[in-house]
Amino acid sequence: GYRAHAATTGDFSHAATTGDLSHAAATGDFSHAATTGCGAHAVTIGSGANASVMGGKSVAVALGVQSRAKAALGSWIVLAEWGLDKEQGWHIIRVKSAKVDGNKIKPDTFYELRKGRFVEYVR
């Protein structure tokens, strides 16, 4: 419903909400967060996690290693790119956001951040 919230923790966890101004958050490897409705937000933290928003004026944020995000036209995606080295182990190299405009970033398409660029995720 309107302004609904869902949060989960643990590997392979799922959080989903429906309604304007709703929020879904999931932490854990291979977790998923999804929302529908205008002004909604989905956030994931964990390796291989997915964030998805299906309403306008929304934000999908995926900050884990090899995470993916997708959003509706007019919404935003935010992704982190990670690196691995002997001194620091896994560490964030950069975080980048983009508006889903239908040209450079397609709606309802999962993206990953690689070498500073948004790349369509292909299974």
XYZ file of C-alpha atoms in Angstrom:
123
model
C 0.000 0.000 0.000
C 0.874 3.671 0.031
C 4.215 4.313 1.784
C 4.738 0.614 2.496
C 8.136 -0.628 3.742
C 9.818 -4.022 3.554
C 13.291 -5.002 4.735
C 15.054 -8.345 4.783
C 18.482 -9.563 5.854
C 20.254 -12.746 4.838
C 21.616 -14.400 1.742
C 19.001 -15.005 -0.972
C 16.487 -12.768 0.844
C 13.719 -10.849 -0.947
C 11.895 -7.604 -0.146
C 8.969 -6.342 -2.225
C 6.501 -3.479 -1.866
C 3.703 -2.016 -3.952
C 2.396 1.516 -3.729
C 3.526 5.094 -4.204
C 6.421 6.210 -1.971
C 7.114 2.625 -0.928
C 10.550 1.273 0.016
C 12.155 -2.168 -0.212
C 15.604 -3.013 1.170
C 17.480 -6.310 1.179
C 20.918 -7.138 2.532
C 22.771 -10.357 1.836
C 24.382 -12.039 -1.126
C 22.038 -12.674 -4.061
C 19.210 -10.737 -2.416
C 16.489 -8.874 -4.308
C 14.541 -5.697 -3.604
C 11.643 -4.618 -5.824
C 9.037 -1.863 -5.670
C 6.189 -0.599 -7.813
C 4.649 2.841 -7.562
C 5.778 6.419 -8.118
C 8.517 7.753 -5.877
C 9.443 4.252 -4.694
C 12.944 3.088 -3.729
C 14.655 -0.308 -3.844
C 18.081 -0.831 -2.253
C 20.290 -3.924 -2.114
C 23.637 -4.497 -0.465
C 25.349 -7.808 -1.110
C 27.203 -9.658 -3.842
C 25.102 -10.450 -6.896
C 22.065 -8.607 -5.521
C 19.366 -6.986 -7.706
C 17.367 -3.783 -7.211
C 14.318 -3.061 -9.343
C 11.768 -0.218 -9.459
C 8.751 -0.243 -11.740
C 7.194 3.155 -11.088
C 8.144 6.611 -12.312
C 10.281 9.037 -10.322
C 11.837 6.124 -8.435
C 15.394 4.984 -7.570
C 16.959 1.504 -7.765
C 20.237 1.205 -5.822
C 22.522 -1.858 -5.949
C 25.790 -1.448 -4.061
C 27.231 -4.956 -3.779
C 29.913 -6.728 -5.796
C 28.509 -7.622 -9.248
C 25.091 -6.209 -8.385
C 22.493 -5.070 -10.895
C 19.748 -2.448 -11.045
C 16.850 -1.689 -13.364
C 14.203 1.011 -13.380
C 11.258 2.394 -15.302
C 11.530 5.250 -17.788
C 12.182 8.527 -15.968
C 13.565 6.811 -12.876
C 17.178 6.412 -11.722
C 19.666 3.600 -11.189
C 22.664 3.762 -8.827
C 25.443 1.167 -8.978
C 28.794 0.552 -7.300
C 31.860 -0.859 -9.017
C 34.250 -2.943 -6.935
C 37.898 -3.911 -7.259
C 39.997 -6.584 -5.602
C 43.632 -6.319 -4.610
C 45.978 -7.904 -2.069
C 46.284 -4.822 0.157
C 42.638 -3.740 0.433
C 40.731 -6.860 -0.540
C 37.353 -5.977 -2.060
C 36.812 -2.214 -2.143
C 34.572 0.247 -3.957
C 36.220 1.901 -6.944
C 33.323 4.161 -7.880
C 29.594 4.763 -7.469
C 27.623 6.121 -10.386
C 24.018 7.081 -11.109
C 22.050 7.526 -14.329
C 18.561 8.498 -15.311
C 16.641 5.931 -17.361
C 16.110 7.981 -20.515
C 15.194 5.237 -22.997
C 18.300 5.903 -25.111
C 21.548 5.510 -23.146
C 19.824 3.635 -20.322
C 16.876 1.459 -21.345
C 13.838 1.000 -19.118
C 13.206 -2.355 -17.433
C 16.722 -3.584 -18.291
C 19.249 -4.709 -15.688
C 22.591 -2.878 -15.722
C 25.954 -3.462 -14.053
C 28.744 -0.917 -13.621
C 31.975 -2.044 -15.356
C 35.034 0.129 -15.969
C 32.946 3.190 -15.108
C 30.268 2.402 -17.689
C 26.737 1.096 -17.416
C 26.607 -2.264 -19.197
C 23.452 -4.244 -19.920
C 23.373 -7.452 -17.911
C 23.096 -10.488 -20.151
C 22.554 -13.897 -18.602
